[in-house]
Coordinates of N, CA and C in Angstrom, one line a residue:
M1 N -20.9 -63.9 79.5 CA -20.1 -63.2 78.5 C -19.2 -62.6 79.6
R2 N -17.9 -62.7 79.2 CA -16.6 -61.9 79.8 C -15.8 -61.2 78.9
A3 N -15.3 -60.1 79.2 CA -14.2 -59.3 78.7 C -12.9 -59.8 79.0
I4 N -11.9 -59.5 77.8 CA -10.8 -59.9 78.3 C -9.9 -58.8 77.6
V5 N -8.9 -58.0 78.3 CA -8.2 -56.9 78.1 C -6.8 -56.7 78.7
V6 N -6.0 -55.9 77.8 CA -4.8 -55.6 78.6 C -4.7 -54.2 78.7
V7 N -4.3 -53.9 80.0 CA -4.6 -52.3 80.4 C -3.1 -51.9 80.9
D8 N -2.8 -50.6 80.9 CA -1.6 -49.8 81.3 C -2.0 -49.5 82.9
R9 N -1.2 -48.9 83.7 CA -1.4 -48.6 85.0 C -2.5 -47.5 84.9
H10 N -3.0 -47.0 84.0 CA -4.0 -46.0 83.9 C -5.1 -46.3 83.3
W11 N -5.3 -47.8 83.2 CA -6.4 -48.5 82.4 C -6.5 -48.2 80.9
G12 N -5.5 -47.7 80.4 CA -5.2 -47.4 78.9 C -5.1 -48.7 78.1
I13 N -5.7 -48.8 77.1 CA -6.0 -49.9 76.2 C -5.1 -49.8 74.7
G14 N -5.0 -48.5 74.2 CA -4.7 -48.6 73.0 C -4.2 -47.2 72.3
K15 N -3.5 -47.3 71.2 CA -3.1 -46.1 70.5 C -3.0 -46.3 69.2
G16 N -3.6 -45.4 68.3 CA -3.6 -45.5 67.1 C -4.0 -47.0 66.4
N17 N -5.3 -47.2 67.0 CA -6.0 -48.6 66.6 C -5.0 -49.7 66.9
D18 N -4.2 -49.8 67.7 CA -3.1 -51.0 68.0 C -3.0 -51.0 69.4
L19 N -2.4 -52.2 70.1 CA -2.1 -52.5 71.4 C -0.8 -51.5 71.9
L20 N -0.9 -51.2 73.1 CA 0.1 -50.6 73.5 C 1.5 -51.1 73.9
F21 N 1.4 -52.5 74.0 CA 2.6 -53.3 74.4 C 2.5 -54.7 73.5
R22 N 3.6 -55.1 73.3 CA 3.8 -56.4 72.8 C 4.1 -57.7 74.0
L23 N 3.1 -58.5 74.5 CA 3.6 -59.3 75.6 C 3.5 -60.8 75.1
P24 N 4.3 -61.2 75.0 CA 4.2 -62.9 74.7 C 3.6 -63.7 75.8
A25 N 3.9 -63.3 77.0 CA 3.1 -64.3 78.1 C 1.6 -63.9 78.0
D26 N 1.3 -62.5 77.6 CA -0.1 -62.2 77.6 C -1.0 -62.8 76.4
M27 N -0.1 -62.9 75.3 CA -0.7 -63.5 74.1 C -0.9 -65.0 74.4
K28 N 0.1 -65.6 74.8 CA -0.2 -66.8 75.3 C -1.5 -67.1 76.2
H29 N -1.6 -66.3 77.4 CA -2.6 -66.3 77.9 C -4.0 -66.1 77.4
F30 N -4.1 -65.0 76.4 CA -5.1 -64.8 75.6 C -5.6 -65.8 74.7
K31 N -4.6 -66.7 74.2 CA -4.9 -67.7 73.3 C -5.4 -68.7 73.7
E32 N -4.7 -69.3 75.1 CA -5.4 -70.2 76.0 C -6.9 -70.0 76.4
A33 N -7.0 -68.9 76.5 CA -8.4 -68.5 77.3 C -9.4 -68.6 76.1
T34 N -9.2 -68.1 74.9 CA -10.1 -67.9 73.9 C -10.2 -68.9 72.8
L35 N -9.1 -69.8 72.7 CA -9.0 -70.8 71.5 C -10.2 -71.7 71.8
G36 N -11.0 -71.8 70.6 CA -12.4 -72.6 70.5 C -13.7 -72.0 71.3
K37 N -13.5 -70.9 71.5 CA -14.5 -69.9 72.0 C -15.0 -68.9 71.0
V38 N -15.9 -68.2 71.3 CA -16.7 -67.1 70.8 C -15.9 -65.8 71.1
V39 N -15.6 -65.0 70.2 CA -14.8 -63.8 70.4 C -15.9 -62.5 69.6
V40 N -16.0 -61.7 70.2 CA -16.8 -60.4 70.1 C -16.1 -59.2 70.0
M41 N -16.2 -58.5 68.8 CA -15.3 -57.3 68.7 C -16.2 -56.2 67.8
G42 N -15.6 -55.0 67.9 CA -16.1 -54.0 66.8 C -15.1 -54.1 65.8
S43 N -15.7 -53.1 64.7 CA -15.0 -53.3 63.5 C -13.6 -52.7 63.5
N44 N -13.2 -51.7 64.1 CA -12.0 -51.1 64.4 C -10.8 -52.4 64.8
T45 N -11.5 -53.1 65.9 CA -10.6 -54.2 66.4 C -10.4 -55.4 65.3
L46 N -11.3 -55.9 64.4 CA -11.2 -56.5 63.4 C -9.9 -56.2 62.4
R47 N -10.1 -54.8 62.0 CA -9.2 -54.0 61.1 C -7.8 -54.2 61.8
S48 N -7.6 -54.2 63.0 CA -6.4 -54.0 63.5 C -5.6 -55.3 63.7
F49 N -6.3 -56.4 63.2 CA -5.8 -57.6 63.2 C -4.9 -57.7 62.0
P50 N -3.6 -58.6 61.9 CA -2.9 -58.7 60.6 C -3.9 -59.2 59.5
G51 N -3.8 -58.2 58.4 CA -4.7 -58.3 57.2 C -6.1 -58.0 57.4
G52 N -6.5 -57.6 58.6 CA -7.9 -57.4 59.0 C -8.7 -58.7 58.9
R53 N -8.1 -60.0 59.1 CA -8.8 -61.1 59.1 C -8.9 -61.4 60.6
P54 N -10.1 -62.1 60.8 CA -10.5 -62.9 62.1 C -9.5 -63.7 62.6
L55 N -9.6 -63.8 64.0 CA -8.8 -65.0 64.8 C -9.2 -66.3 64.4
Q56 N -8.1 -67.2 64.0 CA -8.3 -68.4 63.7 C -8.6 -69.2 65.0
G57 N -9.2 -70.2 64.8 CA -9.7 -71.2 65.9 C -10.8 -70.8 66.8
R58 N -11.5 -69.6 66.4 CA -12.6 -69.0 67.3 C -13.8 -68.6 66.4
R59 N -15.0 -68.5 66.9 CA -16.0 -68.1 66.3 C -16.2 -66.6 66.4
N60 N -15.7 -65.5 65.4 CA -15.7 -64.3 65.6 C -16.9 -63.6 65.0
I61 N -17.5 -62.7 66.0 CA -18.5 -61.9 65.7 C -18.3 -60.7 65.8
V62 N -18.5 -60.0 64.7 CA -18.2 -58.3 64.7 C -19.5 -57.5 64.7
L63 N -19.5 -56.7 65.6 CA -20.7 -55.5 65.7 C -20.1 -54.4 64.7
W64 N -20.8 -54.3 63.5 CA -20.4 -53.5 62.5 C -21.8 -52.9 61.6
P65 N -22.4 -52.2 62.4 CA -23.7 -51.5 61.7 C -23.9 -51.6 60.4
D66 N -22.7 -50.9 59.6 CA -22.9 -50.6 58.1 C -21.6 -51.4 57.3
G67 N -21.3 -52.6 58.0 CA -20.1 -53.1 57.3 C -20.6 -54.3 56.4
P68 N -19.8 -54.7 55.7 CA -20.1 -55.9 54.7 C -20.2 -56.9 55.2
R69 N -21.1 -58.0 54.5 CA -21.1 -59.2 55.0 C -19.7 -59.8 54.6
R70 N -19.3 -60.9 55.3 CA -18.2 -61.6 55.2 C -18.1 -63.2 55.3
E71 N -17.4 -63.7 54.7 CA -17.5 -65.4 54.6 C -16.6 -65.8 55.9
D72 N -15.6 -64.9 56.3 CA -14.9 -65.3 57.3 C -15.3 -64.9 58.8
C73 N -16.4 -64.3 59.0 CA -16.6 -64.0 60.2 C -18.3 -63.6 60.2
A74 N -18.9 -63.7 61.3 CA -20.4 -63.2 61.5 C -20.2 -61.6 61.8
V75 N -20.8 -60.9 60.7 CA -21.1 -59.3 60.9 C -22.5 -59.1 61.4
V76 N -22.8 -58.7 62.5 CA -24.0 -58.2 63.2 C -24.3 -56.9 63.2
R77 N -25.6 -56.2 63.0 CA -25.6 -54.8 62.7 C -26.1 -54.1 63.9
S78 N -26.4 -54.9 64.9 CA -27.1 -54.3 66.3 C -26.8 -55.2 67.4
L79 N -27.1 -54.5 68.5 CA -26.8 -55.2 69.9 C -27.8 -56.3 69.9
G80 N -29.1 -56.3 69.3 CA -30.1 -57.4 69.3 C -29.5 -58.5 68.5
E81 N -29.0 -58.2 67.2 CA -28.4 -59.4 66.5 C -27.1 -59.8 67.3
L82 N -26.3 -59.2 68.0 CA -25.3 -59.6 68.6 C -25.8 -60.7 69.8
F83 N -26.6 -60.4 70.5 CA -27.0 -61.2 71.8 C -27.9 -62.4 71.0
A84 N -28.6 -62.2 69.9 CA -28.9 -63.4 69.4 C -27.9 -64.3 68.9
S85 N -26.8 -63.8 68.3 CA -25.6 -64.5 68.0 C -25.0 -65.3 68.8
V86 N -24.8 -64.9 70.1 CA -24.0 -65.6 71.3 C -25.2 -66.2 72.0
A87 N -26.3 -66.0 72.0 CA -27.3 -67.1 72.9 C -27.1 -68.6 72.9
P88 N -26.7 -69.2 71.6 CA -26.5 -70.4 71.6 C -25.4 -70.8 72.4
Y89 N -24.3 -70.1 72.6 CA -23.4 -70.7 73.3 C -23.1 -70.4 75.1
P90 N -22.4 -71.1 75.6 CA -22.3 -71.0 77.3 C -21.8 -69.5 77.4
A91 N -22.2 -68.9 78.3 CA -21.9 -67.3 78.7 C -20.3 -67.2 78.9
D92 N -19.9 -68.4 79.4 CA -18.5 -68.2 80.0 C -17.4 -68.3 78.7
D93 N -18.2 -68.9 77.6 CA -17.4 -69.1 76.2 C -17.4 -68.0 75.3
V94 N -18.1 -66.9 75.8 CA -18.2 -65.7 74.8 C -17.3 -64.6 75.4
F95 N -16.3 -64.0 74.4 CA -15.4 -63.1 75.2 C -15.2 -61.8 74.4
V96 N -15.5 -60.7 75.1 CA -15.5 -59.3 74.4 C -14.0 -58.9 74.3
L97 N -13.6 -58.5 73.0 CA -12.2 -58.2 72.7 C -11.9 -56.8 72.7
G98 N -13.0 -56.0 72.5 CA -12.9 -54.4 72.3 C -13.3 -54.1 70.9
G99 N -13.3 -52.8 70.4 CA -12.4 -51.9 71.3 C -13.2 -50.8 72.4
A100 N -12.4 -49.8 72.6 CA -13.1 -49.2 73.8 C -14.7 -48.9 73.8
M101 N -15.1 -48.7 72.7 CA -16.4 -48.2 72.8 C -17.6 -49.8 72.8
L102 N -17.1 -50.8 72.3 CA -17.7 -52.0 72.6 C -17.5 -52.4 74.0
Y103 N -16.2 -52.3 74.6 CA -16.2 -52.7 75.8 C -17.1 -51.8 76.8
R104 N -17.4 -50.4 76.4 CA -18.1 -49.6 77.3 C -19.6 -50.2 77.2
T105 N -20.0 -50.6 76.1 CA -21.4 -50.9 75.7 C -21.7 -52.3 76.2
L106 N -20.6 -53.2 76.2 CA -20.9 -54.6 76.8 C -20.5 -54.9 78.1
L107 N -19.7 -54.0 79.0 CA -19.1 -54.4 80.1 C -20.3 -54.5 81.2
P108 N -21.4 -53.9 81.1 CA -22.7 -54.2 82.0 C -23.2 -55.6 81.8
Y109 N -23.0 -56.3 80.7 CA -23.4 -57.7 80.5 C -22.6 -58.7 80.8
C110 N -21.3 -58.3 81.2 CA -20.2 -59.3 81.4 C -20.2 -59.6 83.0
S111 N -20.0 -61.1 83.1 CA -19.9 -61.5 84.5 C -18.5 -61.3 85.0
E112 N -17.7 -61.2 84.2 CA -16.1 -61.4 84.6 C -15.5 -60.5 83.6
A113 N -14.4 -59.8 84.0 CA -13.2 -59.2 83.1 C -12.0 -59.9 83.5
I114 N -11.1 -60.5 82.7 CA -10.0 -61.2 82.6 C -9.1 -59.9 82.1
V115 N -8.3 -59.3 83.2 CA -7.7 -58.1 82.8 C -6.1 -58.6 83.3
T116 N -5.1 -58.2 82.0 CA -3.8 -58.1 82.3 C -3.3 -56.5 82.5
K117 N -2.9 -56.6 83.7 CA -2.4 -55.3 84.3 C -0.8 -55.1 83.8
V118 N -0.3 -54.1 83.3 CA 0.8 -53.9 82.9 C 1.5 -52.7 83.7
D119 N 2.5 -52.8 84.4 CA 3.1 -52.0 85.4 C 3.7 -50.9 84.4
A120 N 3.1 -50.1 83.7 CA 3.7 -49.1 82.7 C 2.8 -48.4 82.1
D121 N 2.9 -47.0 81.9 CA 2.4 -45.9 81.1 C 2.5 -46.3 79.7
G122 N 1.3 -46.6 78.9 CA 1.6 -46.8 77.5 C 1.5 -45.7 76.4
G123 N 1.0 -44.6 77.1 CA 0.5 -43.3 76.3 C -0.8 -43.7 75.5
A124 N -1.7 -44.3 76.2 CA -2.8 -44.5 75.5 C -3.7 -43.4 75.2
E125 N -4.4 -43.5 74.1 CA -5.6 -42.7 73.7 C -6.9 -43.2 73.8
V126 N -7.0 -44.5 74.2 CA -8.3 -45.1 74.5 C -8.2 -45.6 76.0
F127 N -9.2 -45.8 76.6 CA -9.0 -46.3 77.9 C -10.3 -47.3 78.1
F128 N -9.9 -48.3 79.2 CA -11.0 -49.1 79.6 C -11.6 -48.6 81.1
E129 N -12.8 -49.1 81.4 CA -13.4 -48.7 82.7 C -12.2 -49.1 83.8
D130 N -12.0 -48.2 84.7 CA -11.2 -48.6 86.0 C -12.2 -49.3 86.9
L131 N -12.1 -50.6 86.7 CA -12.9 -51.6 87.6 C -12.5 -51.5 88.9
D132 N -11.6 -51.0 89.4 CA -11.0 -51.0 90.8 C -12.2 -49.8 91.5
R133 N -12.7 -49.0 90.6 CA -13.6 -47.8 91.0 C -14.8 -47.8 90.5
L134 N -15.3 -49.0 89.7 CA -16.4 -49.0 89.0 C -17.6 -49.7 89.9
P135 N -18.6 -49.2 90.6 CA -19.5 -49.9 91.2 C -20.1 -51.1 90.7
G136 N -20.0 -52.2 91.7 CA -20.5 -53.4 91.3 C -19.3 -54.4 91.0
W137 N -18.3 -53.9 90.6 CA -17.2 -54.9 90.1 C -16.1 -54.8 91.4
S138 N -15.4 -56.0 91.3 CA -14.4 -56.3 92.4 C -13.5 -57.2 91.9
C139 N -12.1 -57.1 92.3 CA -11.3 -58.0 92.0 C -11.3 -59.3 93.0
A140 N -11.4 -60.4 92.0 CA -11.7 -61.6 92.6 C -10.5 -62.8 92.8
A141 N -9.5 -62.2 91.8 CA -8.3 -63.2 91.8 C -7.1 -62.0 91.0
E142 N -5.8 -62.2 91.9 CA -4.8 -61.3 91.0 C -3.7 -62.3 91.4
G143 N -3.1 -62.7 90.0 CA -2.1 -63.3 89.9 C -0.8 -63.0 90.4
E144 N 0.4 -63.7 90.3 CA 1.7 -63.3 90.8 C 2.1 -62.3 89.6
K145 N 3.2 -61.5 89.9 CA 3.6 -60.5 89.0 C 4.7 -61.5 88.1
L146 N 4.7 -61.1 86.7 CA 5.7 -61.8 86.1 C 6.4 -60.8 85.0
E147 N 7.6 -61.2 84.4 CA 8.0 -60.4 83.6 C 7.9 -60.9 82.0
T148 N 7.7 -60.1 81.1 CA 7.5 -60.4 79.7 C 8.1 -59.5 78.9
N149 N 9.0 -59.5 77.8 CA 9.5 -58.4 76.7 C 9.6 -57.2 77.5
G150 N 10.4 -57.2 78.9 CA 10.6 -56.2 79.7 C 9.8 -55.5 80.4
Y151 N 8.4 -55.9 80.5 CA 7.3 -55.4 81.3 C 6.9 -56.3 82.5
T152 N 6.5 -55.8 83.6 CA 6.0 -56.4 84.4 C 4.6 -56.5 84.5
I153 N 4.0 -57.8 84.3 CA 2.5 -57.9 84.2 C 1.8 -58.7 85.5
R154 N 0.6 -58.4 85.5 CA -0.2 -59.3 86.4 C -1.6 -59.9 85.9
F155 N -2.0 -60.8 85.9 CA -3.3 -61.5 85.3 C -4.2 -61.5 86.7
C156 N -5.4 -60.7 86.4 CA -6.2 -60.4 87.2 C -7.8 -61.0 86.7
T157 N -8.6 -61.2 87.7 CA -9.9 -61.5 87.4 C -11.0 -60.5 88.1
Y158 N -11.7 -59.9 87.5 CA -12.8 -59.0 88.1 C -14.1 -59.7 87.9
R159 N -15.0 -59.6 88.9 CA -16.3 -60.1 88.9 C -17.3 -58.9 88.9
N160 N -18.4 -58.9 88.0 CA -19.4 -58.2 88.0 C -20.8 -58.6 89.0
A161 N -20.9 -58.0 90.2 CA -22.0 -58.4 91.1 C -23.4 -58.6 90.5
A162 N -23.8 -58.0 89.4 CA -25.1 -58.0 88.9 C -25.0 -57.7 87.4
P163 N -24.7 -58.7 86.8 CA -24.3 -58.5 85.3 C -25.7 -58.3 84.4
L164 N -26.2 -57.6 83.5 CA -27.3 -57.6 82.9 C -27.6 -58.8 81.8
P165 N -28.6 -59.3 81.7 CA -29.0 -60.3 81.0 C -28.8 -60.0 79.4
C166 N -28.2 -60.8 78.4 CA -27.9 -60.4 77.1 C -29.3 -60.2 76.3
R167 N -30.3 -59.3 76.5 CA -31.1 -59.3 75.6 C -31.4 -57.8 75.4
V168 N -32.1 -57.4 74.3 CA -32.5 -55.9 74.3 C -33.8 -55.6 74.4

């Protein structure tokens, strides 16, 4: 399992249940990474998408303990159900999309985090773990800086030295 996230310079990820920035280069990067794969999210992340609809071209799994059953995505009620739902897929094909609570819960199970770093302060209300300071995590790759929509970004890959197995 891998996390994929956009962070500001303070590891902020969101405000008002929305992204901090509109970054066309990151959206292209995100789509290329996740298309045809499995995406895992919490209910607030699903509701933040246009019309509250899941992402097309991906298997959407939503951890939503008291949420309604839906035809357009898999709703799971517990970590056990979530782990059972992702078990048939290769671990590298499963991406955690957020929100903050789900990232915090699942980050120990992730082998990697694909992080888009934005060189700006987005005024975030919610934050991702600072992987530069989190024990067991290290930056394995750091891309070149690039400009998109007036922001400087960099794609980075962090690795977890000892991810937990996906079982409860």
